[in-house]
CSV table of C-alpha atoms and ligand atoms in Angstrom, one decimal:
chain,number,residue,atom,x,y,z
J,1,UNK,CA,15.7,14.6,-3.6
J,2,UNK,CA,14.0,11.4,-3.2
J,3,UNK,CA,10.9,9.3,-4.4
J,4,UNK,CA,9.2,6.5,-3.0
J,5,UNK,CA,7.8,4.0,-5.7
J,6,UNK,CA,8.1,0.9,-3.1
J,7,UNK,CA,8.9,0.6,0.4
J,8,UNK,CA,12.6,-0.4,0.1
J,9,UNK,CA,13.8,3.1,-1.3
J,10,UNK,CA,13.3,3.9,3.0
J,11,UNK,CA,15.6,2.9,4.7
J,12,UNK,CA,14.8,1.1,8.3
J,13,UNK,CA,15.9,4.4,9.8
J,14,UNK,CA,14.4,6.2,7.4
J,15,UNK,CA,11.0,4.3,8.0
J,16,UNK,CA,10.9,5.6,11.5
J,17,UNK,CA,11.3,9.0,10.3
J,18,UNK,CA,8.3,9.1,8.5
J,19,UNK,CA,6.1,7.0,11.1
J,20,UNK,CA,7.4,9.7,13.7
J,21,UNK,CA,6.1,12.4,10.8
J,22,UNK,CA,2.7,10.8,9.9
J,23,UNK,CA,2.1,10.0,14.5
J,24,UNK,CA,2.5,14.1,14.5
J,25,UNK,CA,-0.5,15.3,15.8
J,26,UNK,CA,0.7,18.7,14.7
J,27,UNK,CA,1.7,19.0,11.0
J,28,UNK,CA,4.0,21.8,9.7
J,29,UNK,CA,2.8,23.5,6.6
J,30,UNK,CA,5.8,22.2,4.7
J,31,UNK,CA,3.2,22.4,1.5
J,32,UNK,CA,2.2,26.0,2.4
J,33,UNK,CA,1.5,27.8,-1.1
J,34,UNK,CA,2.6,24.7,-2.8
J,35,UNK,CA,0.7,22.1,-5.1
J,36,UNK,CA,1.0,17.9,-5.3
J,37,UNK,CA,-0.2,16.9,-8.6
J,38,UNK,CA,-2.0,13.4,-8.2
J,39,UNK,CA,-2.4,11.4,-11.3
J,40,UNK,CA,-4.8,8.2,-11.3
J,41,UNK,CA,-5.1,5.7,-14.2
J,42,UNK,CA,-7.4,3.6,-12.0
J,43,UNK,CA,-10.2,4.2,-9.6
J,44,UNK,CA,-9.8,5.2,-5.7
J,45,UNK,CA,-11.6,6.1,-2.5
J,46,UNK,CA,-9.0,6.2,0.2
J,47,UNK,CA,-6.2,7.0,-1.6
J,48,UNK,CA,-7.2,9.8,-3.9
J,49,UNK,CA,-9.3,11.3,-0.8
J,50,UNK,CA,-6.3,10.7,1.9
J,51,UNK,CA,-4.1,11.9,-0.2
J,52,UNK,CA,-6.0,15.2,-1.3
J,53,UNK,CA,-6.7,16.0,3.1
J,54,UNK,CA,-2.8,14.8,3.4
J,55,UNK,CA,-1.8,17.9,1.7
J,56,UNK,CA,-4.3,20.1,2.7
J,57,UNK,CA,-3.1,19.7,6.3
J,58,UNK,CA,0.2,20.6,5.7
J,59,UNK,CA,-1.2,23.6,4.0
J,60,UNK,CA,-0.6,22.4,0.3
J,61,UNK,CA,-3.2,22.6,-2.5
J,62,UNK,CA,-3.8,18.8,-4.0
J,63,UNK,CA,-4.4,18.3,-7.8
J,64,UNK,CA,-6.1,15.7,-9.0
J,65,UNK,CA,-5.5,14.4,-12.7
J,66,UNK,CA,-7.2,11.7,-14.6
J,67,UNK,CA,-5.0,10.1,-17.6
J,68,UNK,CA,-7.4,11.4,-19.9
J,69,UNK,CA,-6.7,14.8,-19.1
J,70,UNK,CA,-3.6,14.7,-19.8
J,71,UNK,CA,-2.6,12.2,-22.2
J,72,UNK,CA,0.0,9.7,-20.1
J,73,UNK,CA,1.8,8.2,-23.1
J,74,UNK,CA,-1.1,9.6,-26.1
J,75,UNK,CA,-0.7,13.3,-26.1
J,76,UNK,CA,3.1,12.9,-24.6
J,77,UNK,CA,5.3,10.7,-22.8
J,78,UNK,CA,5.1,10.3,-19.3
J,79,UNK,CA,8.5,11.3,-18.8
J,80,UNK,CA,7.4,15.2,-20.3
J,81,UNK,CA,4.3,14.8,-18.0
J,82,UNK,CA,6.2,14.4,-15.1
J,83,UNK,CA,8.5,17.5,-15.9
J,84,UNK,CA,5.8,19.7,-17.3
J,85,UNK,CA,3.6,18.9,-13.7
J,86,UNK,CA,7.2,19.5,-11.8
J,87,UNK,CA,7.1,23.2,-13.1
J,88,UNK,CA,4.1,23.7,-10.9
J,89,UNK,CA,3.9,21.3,-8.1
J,90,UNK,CA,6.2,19.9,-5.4
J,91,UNK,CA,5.4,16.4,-5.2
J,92,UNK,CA,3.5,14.2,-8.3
J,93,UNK,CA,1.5,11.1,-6.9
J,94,UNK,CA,0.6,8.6,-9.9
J,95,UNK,CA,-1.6,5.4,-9.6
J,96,UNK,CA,-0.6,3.3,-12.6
J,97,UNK,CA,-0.8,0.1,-13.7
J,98,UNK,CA,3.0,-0.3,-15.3
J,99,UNK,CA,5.1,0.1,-12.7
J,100,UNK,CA,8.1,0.9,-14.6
J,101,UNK,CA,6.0,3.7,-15.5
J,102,UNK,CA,6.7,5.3,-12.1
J,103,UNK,CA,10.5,4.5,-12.7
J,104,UNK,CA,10.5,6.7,-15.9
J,105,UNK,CA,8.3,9.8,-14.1
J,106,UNK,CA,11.1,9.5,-11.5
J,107,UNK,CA,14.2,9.3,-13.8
J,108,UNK,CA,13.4,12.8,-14.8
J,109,UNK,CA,10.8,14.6,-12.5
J,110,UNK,CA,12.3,17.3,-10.6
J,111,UNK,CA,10.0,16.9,-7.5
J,112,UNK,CA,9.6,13.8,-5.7
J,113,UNK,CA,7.6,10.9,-7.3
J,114,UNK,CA,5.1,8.9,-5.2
J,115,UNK,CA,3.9,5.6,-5.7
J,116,UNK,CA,0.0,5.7,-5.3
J,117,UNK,CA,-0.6,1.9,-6.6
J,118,UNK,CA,1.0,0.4,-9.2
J,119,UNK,CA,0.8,-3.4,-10.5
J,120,UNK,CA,3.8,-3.9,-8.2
J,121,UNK,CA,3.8,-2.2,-5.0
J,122,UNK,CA,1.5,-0.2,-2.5
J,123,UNK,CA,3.6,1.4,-0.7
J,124,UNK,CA,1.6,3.8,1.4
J,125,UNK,CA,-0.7,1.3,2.2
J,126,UNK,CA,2.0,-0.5,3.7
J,127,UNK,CA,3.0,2.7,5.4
J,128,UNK,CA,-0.6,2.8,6.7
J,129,UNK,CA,-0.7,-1.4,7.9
J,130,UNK,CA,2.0,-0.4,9.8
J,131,UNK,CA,0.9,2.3,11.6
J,132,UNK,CA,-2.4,-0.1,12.1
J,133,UNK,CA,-0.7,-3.0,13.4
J,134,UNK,CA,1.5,-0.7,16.3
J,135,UNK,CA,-1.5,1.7,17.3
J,136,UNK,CA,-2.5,-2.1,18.1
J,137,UNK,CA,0.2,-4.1,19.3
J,138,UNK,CA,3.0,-1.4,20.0
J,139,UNK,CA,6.6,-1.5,18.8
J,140,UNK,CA,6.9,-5.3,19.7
J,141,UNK,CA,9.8,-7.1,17.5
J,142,UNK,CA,8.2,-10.6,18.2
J,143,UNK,CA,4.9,-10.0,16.1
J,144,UNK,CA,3.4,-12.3,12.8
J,145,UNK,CA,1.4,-11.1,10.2
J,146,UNK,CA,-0.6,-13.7,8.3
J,147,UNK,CA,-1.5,-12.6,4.8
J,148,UNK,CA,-3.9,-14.9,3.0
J,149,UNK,CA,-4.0,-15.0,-1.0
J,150,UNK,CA,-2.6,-13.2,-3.7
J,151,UNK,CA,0.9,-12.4,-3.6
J,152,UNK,CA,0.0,-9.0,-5.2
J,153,UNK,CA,1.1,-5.1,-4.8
J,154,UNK,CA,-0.5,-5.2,-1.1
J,155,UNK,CA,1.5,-8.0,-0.4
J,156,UNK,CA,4.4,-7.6,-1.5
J,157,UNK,CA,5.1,-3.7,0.1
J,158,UNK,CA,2.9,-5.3,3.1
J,159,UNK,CA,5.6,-7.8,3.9
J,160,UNK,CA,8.8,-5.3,3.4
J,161,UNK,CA,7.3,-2.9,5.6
J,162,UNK,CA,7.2,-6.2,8.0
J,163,UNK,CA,10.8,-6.5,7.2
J,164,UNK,CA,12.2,-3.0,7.9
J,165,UNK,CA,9.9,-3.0,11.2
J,166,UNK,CA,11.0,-6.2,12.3
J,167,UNK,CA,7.7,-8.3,11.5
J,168,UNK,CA,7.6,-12.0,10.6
J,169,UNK,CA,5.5,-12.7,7.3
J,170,UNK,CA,3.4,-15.9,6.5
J,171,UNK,CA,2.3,-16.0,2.9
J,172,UNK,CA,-0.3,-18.5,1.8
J,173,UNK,CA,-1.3,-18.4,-1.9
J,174,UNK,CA,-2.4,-21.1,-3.9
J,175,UNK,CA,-0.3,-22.4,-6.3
J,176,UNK,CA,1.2,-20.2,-9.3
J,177,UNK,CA,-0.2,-17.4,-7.1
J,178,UNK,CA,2.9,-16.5,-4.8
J,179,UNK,CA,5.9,-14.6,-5.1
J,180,UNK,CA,8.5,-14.7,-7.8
J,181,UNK,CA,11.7,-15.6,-7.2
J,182,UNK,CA,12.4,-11.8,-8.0
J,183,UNK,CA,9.9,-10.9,-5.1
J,184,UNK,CA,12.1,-13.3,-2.9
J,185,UNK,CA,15.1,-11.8,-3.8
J,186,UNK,CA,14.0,-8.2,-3.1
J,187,UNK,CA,12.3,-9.6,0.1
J,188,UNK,CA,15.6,-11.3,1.5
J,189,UNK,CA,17.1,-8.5,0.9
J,190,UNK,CA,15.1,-6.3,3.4
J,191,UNK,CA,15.6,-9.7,5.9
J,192,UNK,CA,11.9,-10.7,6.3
J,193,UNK,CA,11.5,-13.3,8.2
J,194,UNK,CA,9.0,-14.9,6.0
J,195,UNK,CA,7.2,-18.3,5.6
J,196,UNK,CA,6.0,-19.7,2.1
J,197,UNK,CA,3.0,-22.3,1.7
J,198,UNK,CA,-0.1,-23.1,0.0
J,199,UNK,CA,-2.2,-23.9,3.4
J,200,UNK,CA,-3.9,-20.6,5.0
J,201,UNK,CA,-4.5,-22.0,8.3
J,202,UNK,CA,-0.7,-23.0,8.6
J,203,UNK,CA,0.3,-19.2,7.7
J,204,UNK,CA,-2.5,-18.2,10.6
J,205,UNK,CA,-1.8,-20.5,13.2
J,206,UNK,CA,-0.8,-17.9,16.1
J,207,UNK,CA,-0.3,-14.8,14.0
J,208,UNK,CA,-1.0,-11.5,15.6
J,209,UNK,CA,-2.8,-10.3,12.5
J,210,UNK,CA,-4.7,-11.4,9.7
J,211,UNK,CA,-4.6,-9.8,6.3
J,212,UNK,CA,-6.3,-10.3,3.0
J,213,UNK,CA,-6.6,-8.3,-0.2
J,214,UNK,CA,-8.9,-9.3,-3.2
J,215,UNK,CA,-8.4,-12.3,-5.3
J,216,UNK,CA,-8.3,-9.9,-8.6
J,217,UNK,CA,-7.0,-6.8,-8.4
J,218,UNK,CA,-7.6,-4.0,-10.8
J,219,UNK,CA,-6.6,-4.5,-14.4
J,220,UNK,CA,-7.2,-8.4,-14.0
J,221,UNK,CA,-11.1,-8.5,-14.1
J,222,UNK,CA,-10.9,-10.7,-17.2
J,223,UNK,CA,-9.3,-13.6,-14.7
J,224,UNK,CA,-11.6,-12.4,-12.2
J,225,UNK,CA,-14.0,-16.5,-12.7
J,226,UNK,CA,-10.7,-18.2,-13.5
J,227,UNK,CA,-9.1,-16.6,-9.9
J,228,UNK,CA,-12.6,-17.4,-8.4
J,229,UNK,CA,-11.8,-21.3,-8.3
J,230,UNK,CA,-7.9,-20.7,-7.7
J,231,UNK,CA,-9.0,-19.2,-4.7
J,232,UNK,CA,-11.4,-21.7,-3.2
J,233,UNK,CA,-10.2,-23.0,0.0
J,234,UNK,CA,-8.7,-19.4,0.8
J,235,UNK,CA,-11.7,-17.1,2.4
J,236,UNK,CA,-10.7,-15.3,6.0
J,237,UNK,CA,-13.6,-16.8,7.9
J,238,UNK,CA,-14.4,-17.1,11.4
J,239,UNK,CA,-12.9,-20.8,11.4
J,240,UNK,CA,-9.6,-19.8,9.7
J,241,UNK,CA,-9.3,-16.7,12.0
J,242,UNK,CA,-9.9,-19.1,14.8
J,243,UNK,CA,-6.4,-20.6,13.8
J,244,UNK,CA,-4.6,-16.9,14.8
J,245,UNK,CA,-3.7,-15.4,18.0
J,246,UNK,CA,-6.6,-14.8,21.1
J,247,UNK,CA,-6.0,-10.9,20.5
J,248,UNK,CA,-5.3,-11.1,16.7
J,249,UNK,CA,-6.7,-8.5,13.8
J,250,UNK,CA,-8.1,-8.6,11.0
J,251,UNK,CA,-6.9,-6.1,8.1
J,252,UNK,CA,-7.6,-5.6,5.0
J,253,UNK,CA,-6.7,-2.7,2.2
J,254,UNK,CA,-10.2,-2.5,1.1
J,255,UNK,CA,-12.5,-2.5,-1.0
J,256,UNK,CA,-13.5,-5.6,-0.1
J,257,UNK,CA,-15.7,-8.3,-1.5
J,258,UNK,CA,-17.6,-9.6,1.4
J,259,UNK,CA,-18.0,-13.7,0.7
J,260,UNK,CA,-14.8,-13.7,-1.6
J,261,UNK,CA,-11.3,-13.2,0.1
J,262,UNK,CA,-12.8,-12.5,3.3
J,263,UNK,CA,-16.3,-13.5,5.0
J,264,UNK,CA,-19.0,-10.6,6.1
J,265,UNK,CA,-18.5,-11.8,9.6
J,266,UNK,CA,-15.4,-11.1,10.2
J,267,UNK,CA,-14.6,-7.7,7.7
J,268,UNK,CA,-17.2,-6.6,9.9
J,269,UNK,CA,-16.8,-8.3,13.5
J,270,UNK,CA,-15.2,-7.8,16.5
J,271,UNK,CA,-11.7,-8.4,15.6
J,272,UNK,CA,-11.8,-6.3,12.2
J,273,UNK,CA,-9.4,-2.7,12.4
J,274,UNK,CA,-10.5,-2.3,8.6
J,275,UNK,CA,-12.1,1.4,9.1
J,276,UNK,CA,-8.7,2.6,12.1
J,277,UNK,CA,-6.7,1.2,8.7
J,278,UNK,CA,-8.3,3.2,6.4
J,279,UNK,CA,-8.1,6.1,8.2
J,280,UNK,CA,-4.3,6.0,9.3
J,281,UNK,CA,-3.8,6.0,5.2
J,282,UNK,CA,-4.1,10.0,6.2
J,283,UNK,CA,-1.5,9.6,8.3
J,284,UNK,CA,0.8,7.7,6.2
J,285,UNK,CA,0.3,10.1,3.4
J,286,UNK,CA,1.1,13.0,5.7
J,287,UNK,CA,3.9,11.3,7.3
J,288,UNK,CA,5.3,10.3,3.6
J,289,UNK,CA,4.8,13.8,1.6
J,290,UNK,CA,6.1,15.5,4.3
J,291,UNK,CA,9.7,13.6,4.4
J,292,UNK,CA,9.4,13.6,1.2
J,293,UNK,CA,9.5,17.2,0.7
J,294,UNK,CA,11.8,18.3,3.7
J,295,UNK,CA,14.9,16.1,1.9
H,301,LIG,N1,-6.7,0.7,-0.3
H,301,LIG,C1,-6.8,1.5,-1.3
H,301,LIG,O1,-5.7,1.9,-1.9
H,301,LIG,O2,-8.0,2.0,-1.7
H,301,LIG,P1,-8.4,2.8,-3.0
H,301,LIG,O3,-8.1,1.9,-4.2
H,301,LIG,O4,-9.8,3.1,-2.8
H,301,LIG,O5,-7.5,4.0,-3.0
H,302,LIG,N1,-4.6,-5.3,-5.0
H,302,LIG,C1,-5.6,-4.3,-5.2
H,302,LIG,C2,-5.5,-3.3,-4.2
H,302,LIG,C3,-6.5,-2.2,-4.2
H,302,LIG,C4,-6.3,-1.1,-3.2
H,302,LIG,C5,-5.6,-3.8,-6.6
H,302,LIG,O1,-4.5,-3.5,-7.1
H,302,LIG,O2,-6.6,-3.6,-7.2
């Protein structure tokens, strides 16, 4: 049996493998009379409502749990949620905000554990940026992704998936705003190629895509003013985009804040694949639960 709480429990191999599963225009009904339990300590649009129509078309019936409801850590430990929603369901999907949360659910659940969005890692987004950037470019090994800003979740499980597919990475963050040397570590380990600096249009110059994610993600809306300033200088506008390739993209996670990380004229121009992203996250969840459950 296996989970996925970040991108690096696949394998490049394995990668593939669930890419080929989530392409599938004909899903198996490897959830047929089965349940997936999905547990959300924060909000969501896509990834609650992907998820949910991810196991309804391979014939499962999704569950979705708020905290509240059951308690995570009140009324019981995590660890005897995760077991007590294993009785019932094949697969437990959990959007925390501890990570290491996810690593305890894991250590005992006996049903695979997905990562839905933790603090650390987005895993199927990544699974879904993927599958946005080669419905665009196709399997090309000599591609650049540009990610502009916070060195967060997004970006972090954005730039392994870069680095099991082959991708080059350009990180620009402001200062104190970049990855750890723990990040770096885990990211050399997967072989990204990967450049480092502080200056967006340096990370851009040429890149086949752009991508930006917000400037406070949820859980940090008390530095939301303080992040605010950090961040001048590093809004995806038309002139920064200008910097990229003639046929680059624009991505983005969403939601977005239009005039923040990214500028209303480009989330919503010509070279924005924002809404083909959001929809491939059904593809990615597909392609994930069902590897996951065929182990
Ligand atoms: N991109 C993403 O995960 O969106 P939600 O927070 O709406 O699920
Ligand atoms: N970095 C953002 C992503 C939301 C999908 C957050 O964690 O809030």
């Amino acid at each position: 049996m296996r989970h996925l709480l970040e991108i690096d429990d696949l394998t490049a191999v394995e990668l593939g493998e669930v890419l080929d599963l989530a392409r599938g225009e004909h899903p198996r009904p490897v959830l047929a009379g089965k349940g997936v339990a999905l547990l959300f300590e924060k909000p969501s649009a896509r990834t609650r409502n992907s998820m949910e129509m991810a196991v309804v078309g391979l014939g499962g019936h999704p569950l979705t749990i708020r905290p509240d409801e059951v308690g995570m850590d009140e009324r019981e430990t995590a660890e005897d949620i995760a077991r007590t929603l294993g009785c019932y369901h094949a697969v437990i999907g959990a959007r925390v905000f501890d990570h290491t949360v996810l690593d305890r659910m894991a250590a005992v659940s006996p049903v695979p554990v997905v990562n839905m969005l933790s603090d650390d890692a987005h895993p199927l987004q990544a699974l879904a940026d993927l599958l946005t950037i080669t419905d665009e470019f196709g399997d090309r090994d000599d591609l650049e992704v540009a990610y502009v800003g916070d060195a967060n979740n997004v970006a972090r499980s954005l730039a392994l998936v870069c680095g099991l597919a082959g991708i080059g990475v350009r990180i620009a963050s402001p200062d104190g705003f970049g990855f750890s040397p723990s990040d770096m570590a885990q990211l050399e380990r997967v072989g990204v190629r990967l450049t480092v600096t502080s200056d967006p249009a340096e990370a851009v110059a040429g890149a086949d895509a752009v991508y930006t994610d917000v400037w406070a993600s949820m859980g940090q809306e008390a530095e939301a003013e303080a992040r605010t300033a950090a961040f001048a200088g590093f809004t995806v506008d038309e002139a920064l985009m200008a910097h990229a390739a003639d046929d680059a993209v624009f991505l983005h996670c969403l939601p977005a804040h239009r005039g923040q990380e990214v500028a209303a004229s480009v989330v919503d121009g010509p070279r924005s694949r924002v809404w083909p992203q959001a929809a491939n996250r059904m593809r990615a969840a597909r392609g994930a639960l069902h590897w996951l459950v065929t182990r």
